[in-house]
Coordinates of C-alpha atoms and ligand atoms in Angstrom, one line a residue:
X1 CA 10.0 23.3 -8.4
X2 CA 12.0 20.2 -7.6
X3 CA 10.6 16.7 -8.3
X4 CA 12.3 13.0 -8.1
X5 CA 12.3 11.4 -11.4
X6 CA 13.4 7.8 -12.3
X7 CA 15.1 8.9 -15.4
X8 CA 15.7 4.8 -16.4
X9 CA 16.1 1.8 -14.4
X10 CA 19.0 2.5 -12.0
X11 CA 19.1 6.2 -12.4
X12 CA 17.1 8.5 -10.1
X13 CA 17.6 12.2 -10.2
X14 CA 16.3 15.4 -8.6
X15 CA 14.9 17.5 -11.5
X16 CA 13.7 21.0 -11.8
X17 CA 9.9 21.1 -13.2
X18 CA 7.7 23.9 -14.0
X19 CA 5.2 24.5 -11.5
X20 CA 2.0 22.8 -12.5
X21 CA -1.2 25.0 -13.1
X22 CA -4.8 24.4 -12.8
X23 CA -6.2 24.1 -16.2
X24 CA -10.0 22.5 -15.7
X25 CA -12.4 23.6 -13.3
X26 CA -12.5 20.3 -11.5
X27 CA -8.7 20.4 -10.5
X28 CA -7.1 21.3 -7.4
X29 CA -3.4 22.5 -6.6
X30 CA -1.8 20.8 -3.8
X31 CA 1.3 21.8 -1.8
X32 CA 2.7 18.3 -1.2
X33 CA 4.1 17.8 2.3
X34 CA 5.0 14.0 2.5
X35 CA 5.4 11.1 0.4
X36 CA 6.0 7.7 1.5
X37 CA 8.4 5.5 0.2
X38 CA 7.0 2.3 -1.1
X39 CA 8.4 -1.0 -2.4
X40 CA 6.9 -0.5 -5.6
X41 CA 9.1 2.8 -6.0
X42 CA 12.0 0.8 -5.6
X43 CA 10.9 -1.7 -8.0
X44 CA 10.7 1.1 -10.4
X45 CA 14.1 2.4 -9.8
X46 CA 15.4 -1.1 -10.1
X47 CA 13.6 -1.8 -13.5
X48 CA 11.8 -4.7 -11.9
X49 CA 8.2 -3.3 -12.1
X50 CA 6.3 -5.3 -14.8
X51 CA 4.1 -1.9 -15.2
X52 CA 5.9 1.1 -15.0
X53 CA 7.0 3.2 -17.9
X54 CA 10.0 5.8 -18.1
X55 CA 11.1 8.4 -17.4
X56 CA 8.7 8.7 -14.4
X57 CA 8.3 10.8 -11.4
X58 CA 7.8 8.4 -8.6
X59 CA 5.5 8.4 -5.5
X60 CA 1.9 7.4 -5.0
X61 CA 1.5 7.6 -0.8
X62 CA 1.2 11.6 -0.6
X63 CA -0.5 14.0 1.9
X64 CA -0.6 17.3 1.3
X65 CA -2.4 20.9 1.6
X66 CA -4.9 22.3 -0.9
X67 CA -3.4 25.8 -2.0
X68 CA -5.8 26.7 -5.0
X69 CA -9.2 25.1 -6.3
X70 CA -10.4 25.5 -9.5
X71 CA -13.9 27.1 -10.3
X72 CA -16.1 23.7 -10.3
X73 CA -14.5 22.3 -7.2
X74 CA -17.1 21.6 -4.8
X75 CA -16.1 19.6 -1.9
X76 CA -12.5 20.9 -1.1
X77 CA -11.3 24.1 -0.1
X78 CA -8.2 25.9 0.3
X79 CA -6.2 24.9 3.3
X80 CA -7.7 21.5 3.6
X81 CA -5.5 18.6 4.5
X82 CA -5.9 15.9 2.0
X83 CA -4.3 12.7 0.6
X84 CA -4.5 11.2 -3.1
X85 CA -6.1 8.2 -4.5
X86 CA -3.5 7.5 -6.9
X87 CA -5.4 6.1 -10.0
X88 CA -7.3 7.1 -13.0
X89 CA -9.9 4.7 -14.6
X90 CA -12.3 5.0 -17.6
X91 CA -15.5 4.1 -15.6
X92 CA -16.8 2.2 -18.6
X93 CA -15.2 -1.0 -18.8
X94 CA -16.2 -4.3 -17.4
X95 CA -14.1 -4.1 -14.2
X96 CA -15.3 -0.3 -13.7
X97 CA -19.1 -1.1 -14.3
X98 CA -18.7 -3.8 -11.4
X99 CA -17.3 -1.2 -9.0
X100 CA -13.6 -2.3 -9.3
X101 CA -12.0 0.5 -11.0
X102 CA -8.6 -0.4 -9.5
X103 CA -8.2 -3.0 -12.3
X104 CA -9.7 -1.1 -15.0
X105 CA -9.0 -2.0 -18.7
X106 CA -7.7 1.5 -19.2
X107 CA -6.0 1.7 -15.4
X108 CA -3.3 4.7 -15.0
X109 CA -1.4 4.5 -11.8
X110 CA 0.0 7.6 -10.5
X111 CA 3.7 7.5 -10.0
X112 CA 3.9 4.3 -12.4
X113 CA 2.1 5.1 -15.7
X114 CA 2.0 8.6 -15.4
X115 CA 4.0 11.4 -13.0
X116 CA 3.5 10.7 -9.2
X117 CA 3.7 12.8 -6.1
X118 CA 7.4 13.2 -5.5
X119 CA 7.3 16.7 -6.2
X120 CA 6.7 20.2 -4.5
X121 CA 3.4 20.6 -5.9
X122 CA 0.8 18.5 -8.0
X123 CA -2.6 19.2 -9.7
X124 CA -5.1 16.4 -9.5
X125 CA -8.9 16.2 -10.3
X126 CA -11.1 16.5 -7.3
X127 CA -12.5 13.3 -7.4
X128 CA -9.3 11.4 -6.4
X129 CA -8.5 13.8 -3.6
X130 CA -9.7 13.1 -0.4
X131 CA -10.0 15.3 2.8
X132 CA -8.4 14.0 6.1
X133 CA -9.3 15.4 9.5
X134 CA -7.1 18.6 9.9
X135 CA -6.1 17.7 13.3
X136 CA -4.2 14.4 12.0
X137 CA -0.5 14.5 11.9
X138 CA 0.9 14.6 8.6
X139 CA 3.0 11.3 9.4
X140 CA -0.5 9.3 10.1
X141 CA -2.4 10.8 7.1
X142 CA 0.6 9.6 5.0
X143 CA -0.2 6.2 5.6
X144 CA -3.9 6.4 4.3
X145 CA -2.9 4.8 1.0
X146 CA -1.0 2.0 2.2
X147 CA -3.8 1.1 4.8
X148 CA -6.2 1.1 1.5
X149 CA -4.0 -1.8 0.3
X150 CA -4.4 -3.6 3.6
X151 CA -8.3 -2.8 3.5
X152 CA -8.5 -4.3 0.1
X153 CA -6.7 -7.3 0.8
X154 CA -8.9 -8.0 3.7
X155 CA -12.0 -7.2 1.4
X156 CA -10.8 -9.6 -1.0
X157 CA -10.2 -12.4 1.9
X158 CA -13.6 -11.7 2.9
X159 CA -12.1 -11.4 6.6
X160 CA -15.0 -11.8 9.2
X161 CA -15.4 -11.3 13.0
X162 CA -13.9 -14.7 14.4
X163 CA -12.0 -15.6 11.3
X164 CA -8.3 -16.9 11.8
X165 CA -6.4 -14.9 9.4
X166 CA -2.5 -15.9 8.6
X167 CA -0.7 -12.7 7.2
X168 CA 2.8 -13.7 5.6
X169 CA 5.2 -10.8 6.3
X170 CA 5.2 -8.0 8.4
X171 CA 6.5 -5.3 5.9
X172 CA 4.0 -2.2 5.6
X173 CA 1.5 -4.1 3.8
X174 CA 1.4 -7.2 6.1
X175 CA 1.2 -4.8 9.0
X176 CA -1.6 -2.6 7.6
X177 CA -3.7 -6.2 6.3
X178 CA -2.9 -7.1 10.1
X179 CA -4.7 -3.8 11.7
X180 CA -7.5 -4.1 9.5
X181 CA -8.1 -7.7 10.2
X182 CA -8.0 -7.1 14.1
X183 CA -10.4 -4.3 13.7
X184 CA -12.6 -6.5 11.9
X185 CA -12.5 -8.9 14.9
X186 CA -10.2 -11.6 13.5
X187 CA -7.5 -13.8 15.3
X188 CA -4.5 -12.8 13.5
X189 CA -1.1 -15.2 12.9
X190 CA 1.5 -13.2 11.4
X191 CA 5.0 -14.4 10.5
X192 CA 8.5 -12.6 9.3
X193 CA 12.1 -13.3 9.3
X194 CA 12.5 -10.3 11.4
X195 CA 11.8 -10.8 15.3
X196 CA 11.9 -6.9 15.4
X197 CA 9.3 -6.7 13.0
X198 CA 7.4 -9.4 14.8
X199 CA 7.5 -7.6 17.7
X200 CA 6.2 -4.6 16.4
X201 CA 3.2 -6.6 14.9
X202 CA 2.4 -8.1 18.3
X203 CA 2.5 -4.3 19.7
X204 CA -0.4 -3.7 17.2
X205 CA -2.4 -6.9 18.5
X206 CA -1.1 -9.9 16.5
X207 CA -2.3 -12.7 18.6
X208 CA 0.6 -15.3 17.1
X209 CA 3.6 -14.5 15.8
X210 CA 6.1 -16.9 13.6
X211 CA 9.5 -17.0 12.2
X212 CA 10.3 -18.9 9.6
X213 CA 13.8 -19.0 10.5
X214 CA 12.9 -20.8 13.9
X215 CA 9.2 -22.2 13.3
X216 CA 8.1 -24.7 11.1
X217 CA 5.3 -22.8 9.5
X218 CA 2.8 -25.4 8.4
X219 CA 3.0 -27.4 11.8
X220 CA 2.8 -24.1 13.8
X221 CA -0.2 -22.8 12.0
X222 CA -1.6 -26.5 12.3
X223 CA -1.2 -26.5 15.9
X224 CA -2.6 -23.0 16.6
X225 CA -5.7 -23.6 14.4
X226 CA -6.0 -27.3 15.8
X227 CA -5.3 -28.7 12.5
X228 CA -8.1 -26.9 10.4
X229 CA -5.7 -24.2 9.0
X230 CA -6.2 -20.5 8.9
X231 CA -9.7 -19.3 6.9
X232 CA -8.0 -16.6 5.3
X233 CA -4.2 -16.4 4.3
X234 CA -3.0 -13.2 3.1
X235 CA 0.4 -13.4 1.3
X236 CA 2.4 -10.2 1.9
X237 CA 5.9 -11.9 1.2
X238 CA 4.9 -12.8 -2.2
X239 CA 7.3 -15.4 -3.3
X240 CA 6.9 -18.6 -5.4
X241 CA 7.1 -20.6 -1.9
X242 CA 4.9 -18.5 0.2
X243 CA 1.8 -18.5 -2.5
X244 CA 2.5 -22.3 -2.6
X245 CA 2.5 -22.6 1.2
X246 CA -0.8 -20.6 1.4
X247 CA -2.6 -22.6 -0.8
X248 CA -1.7 -26.0 1.4
X249 CA -2.5 -24.6 4.6
X250 CA -5.5 -22.5 4.3
X251 CA -8.6 -24.1 5.7
X252 CA -11.6 -25.6 3.8
X253 CA -13.9 -22.8 2.6
X254 CA -11.0 -20.5 3.1
X255 CA -9.5 -17.6 0.9
X256 CA -5.9 -17.1 0.0
X257 CA -5.2 -13.3 -0.9
X258 CA -2.6 -12.7 -3.6
X259 CA -0.6 -9.7 -3.6
X260 CA 2.5 -10.3 -5.6
X261 CA 3.5 -9.0 -8.9
X262 CA 6.1 -11.7 -9.9
X263 CA 5.7 -13.2 -13.4
X264 CA 7.6 -16.6 -12.0
X265 CA 5.1 -19.7 -11.8
X266 CA 4.1 -21.2 -8.8
X267 CA 3.6 -25.2 -8.5
X268 CA 0.2 -25.5 -7.1
X269 CA -1.8 -29.0 -7.1
X270 CA -5.5 -28.6 -8.2
X271 CA -6.3 -30.8 -5.5
X272 CA -6.0 -28.3 -2.6
X273 CA -8.0 -25.6 -4.5
X274 CA -11.0 -28.3 -5.1
X275 CA -10.9 -30.6 -2.3
X276 CA -11.3 -27.3 0.0
X277 CA -13.3 -25.2 -2.3
X278 CA -10.6 -22.5 -1.8
X279 CA -11.0 -19.0 -3.1
X280 CA -8.3 -17.5 -4.4
X281 CA -8.4 -13.8 -4.8
X282 CA -6.0 -11.3 -6.3
X283 CA -5.8 -8.0 -4.5
X284 CA -4.4 -4.9 -6.4
X285 CA -4.4 -1.3 -5.0
X286 CA -8.1 -0.6 -3.8
X287 CA -11.4 -0.1 -4.9
X288 CA -13.5 2.5 -2.9
X289 CA -11.4 2.2 0.3
X290 CA -10.1 5.6 1.1
X291 CA -13.4 6.8 2.8
X292 CA -13.5 3.9 5.0
X293 CA -9.8 4.2 5.9
X294 CA -9.8 8.0 6.4
X295 CA -12.8 7.5 8.8
X296 CA -10.4 4.8 10.7
X297 CA -7.4 7.1 11.0
X298 CA -9.4 10.1 11.7
X299 CA -11.2 8.3 14.6
X300 CA -8.2 6.4 16.1
X301 CA -9.7 3.1 15.4
X302 CA -6.4 2.7 13.5
X303 CA -3.2 3.9 15.3
X304 CA -0.6 4.9 12.6
X305 CA 1.6 7.1 14.7
X306 CA 4.5 4.6 15.2
X307 CA 4.8 3.6 11.5
X308 CA 7.0 6.5 10.1
X309 CA 10.5 5.6 11.4
X310 CA 12.6 7.9 8.7
X311 CA 12.5 11.5 7.0
X312 CA 14.1 12.7 4.3
X313 CA 14.1 16.1 2.3
X314 CA 13.4 15.5 -1.3
X315 CA 17.1 16.0 -2.2
X316 CA 18.3 13.2 -0.2
X317 CA 16.3 10.6 -2.0
X318 CA 19.8 8.7 -2.8
X319 CA 20.5 8.7 1.2
X320 CA 16.9 7.3 1.7
X321 CA 17.3 4.4 -1.0
X322 CA 20.4 3.4 0.5
X323 CA 18.9 3.1 4.0
X324 CA 15.8 1.3 3.2
X325 CA 18.2 -1.3 1.0
X326 CA 20.9 -1.5 3.8
X327 CA 18.6 -1.7 7.0
X328 CA 15.4 -3.1 5.6
X329 CA 14.5 -4.3 9.2
X330 CA 15.2 -0.9 10.7
X331 CA 13.1 1.1 8.4
X332 CA 9.3 0.5 8.9
X333 CA 8.2 3.5 6.5
X334 CA 10.6 6.1 5.3
X335 CA 8.9 9.5 4.2
X336 CA 10.1 12.0 1.9
X337 CA 9.7 15.8 3.1
X338 CA 8.8 18.4 0.4
X339 CA 8.7 21.6 2.4
Ligands
NAD426 N1 -1.2 -5.9 -4.8 C1 -1.0 -4.7 -4.6 O1 -1.7 -3.8 -4.5 C2 0.4 -4.3 -3.6 C3 0.6 -3.2 -3.1 C4 1.9 -3.0 -2.5 C5 2.8 -3.9 -2.1 N2 2.3 -4.9 -2.8 C6 3.3 -6.3 -2.7 O2 3.2 -6.7 -1.3 C7 4.3 -7.4 -1.0 C8 4.8 -6.8 0.4 O3 5.1 -5.3 0.4 P1 5.9 -4.7 1.7 O4 5.9 -3.3 1.1 O5 5.3 -5.0 2.7 O6 7.1 -5.4 1.4 P2 8.3 -5.8 2.5 O7 9.4 -6.2 1.4 O8 8.6 -4.2 2.9 O9 8.0 -6.9 3.3 C9 7.9 -8.0 3.2 C10 8.4 -8.8 4.4 O10 8.2 -10.1 4.2 C11 9.3 -10.8 5.1 N3 9.5 -12.1 4.6 C12 10.4 -12.3 3.6 N4 10.2 -13.5 3.5 C13 9.3 -14.3 4.2 C14 9.1 -15.3 4.5 N5 9.4 -16.7 4.0 N6 8.0 -15.6 5.7 C15 7.6 -14.5 6.5 N7 8.2 -13.3 6.1 C16 8.9 -13.2 5.1 C17 10.6 -9.8 5.2 O11 11.3 -9.9 6.4 C18 9.7 -8.4 5.2 O12 9.4 -7.6 6.4 C19 5.4 -7.2 -2.0 O13 5.7 -8.1 -2.9 C20 4.9 -5.9 -2.7 O14 5.2 -5.9 -4.3 C21 1.2 -5.4 -3.2
ZN427 ZN1 2.6 2.2 -2.1
ZN428 ZN1 -12.4 1.1 -16.9

């Protein structure tokens, strides 16, 4: 079978791999249908992921169909439409014992630390495979994982009904965070450099849109919030500057959610944090958000039907990468088709 492997930074190949087989009773064999291409896959390809190891079969945004189940599998059956929760955790460390398996001391992420889903078939343990409604379109189901990132960011920011939430960046992560925040009843401001992305964000329910190429972010956000600042700022741009700005503008008693993996320090005065009693919360992957997100997408509470803009067969990974890099504003989400 075919798989997509980043051999080393800068080199990505279609490789032939042996068909995976169930070797333990709790495993399932999945025929992969669609895999979303994520910014972190691009980082692994470019060698700018601080966590990935090589060579690596990438891919963690997967939807597929159960082809075979191990003897001890209880909740899944052949033919089920499923998504993967792309992490493995130890269950014993401090983070795991506190319900935070996504930051387990021995965390393994599929497609990052171990081989991921960019292949025609994959074998996974049952507990990280989640069933979605069989009527759900593959193109919606493939978005479950990115929406769990948005759900986690909202949870870490403790977004509540009536809160004003400022989301920096209308890329896939910003847009997923936006839809979850709207579902929770927040008033949402979102910023991006692309007016097309802002128009799409508005169609998804954003109440205010700002473009830093045109608007002065701090004064506009101040104006919208009557000088108080947003209660929660979710930084889905993740530059040195946006993090600094988020800490400066967020309201007293507010929360700043940090999603970036940059190792470059930001210069942040303690005063903003202490004087306003800000909470700065990191948000990584997700902890126990799959069921919630699947319910939202199954029920139509979250509409994910207009997200995927481009489809490529596995063999065309080079063309997909080129398009994502040359037309970042046109590609909302590109998926690989493993049929
Ligand atoms: N912590 C996690 O679990 C996690 C998971 C996935 C992605 N991420 C990170 O989240 C970030 C966003 O991911 P993405 O896939 O949406 O990325 P993306 O690059 O597709 O989107 C970023 C968006 O920010 C916009 N932008 C750039 N500069 C801006 C500015 N100054 N103000 C407003 N908008 C600006 C861009 O136009 C783009 O639309 C990345 O840094 C990624 O590494 C974190
Ligand atoms: Zn992703
Ligand atoms: Zn652990």
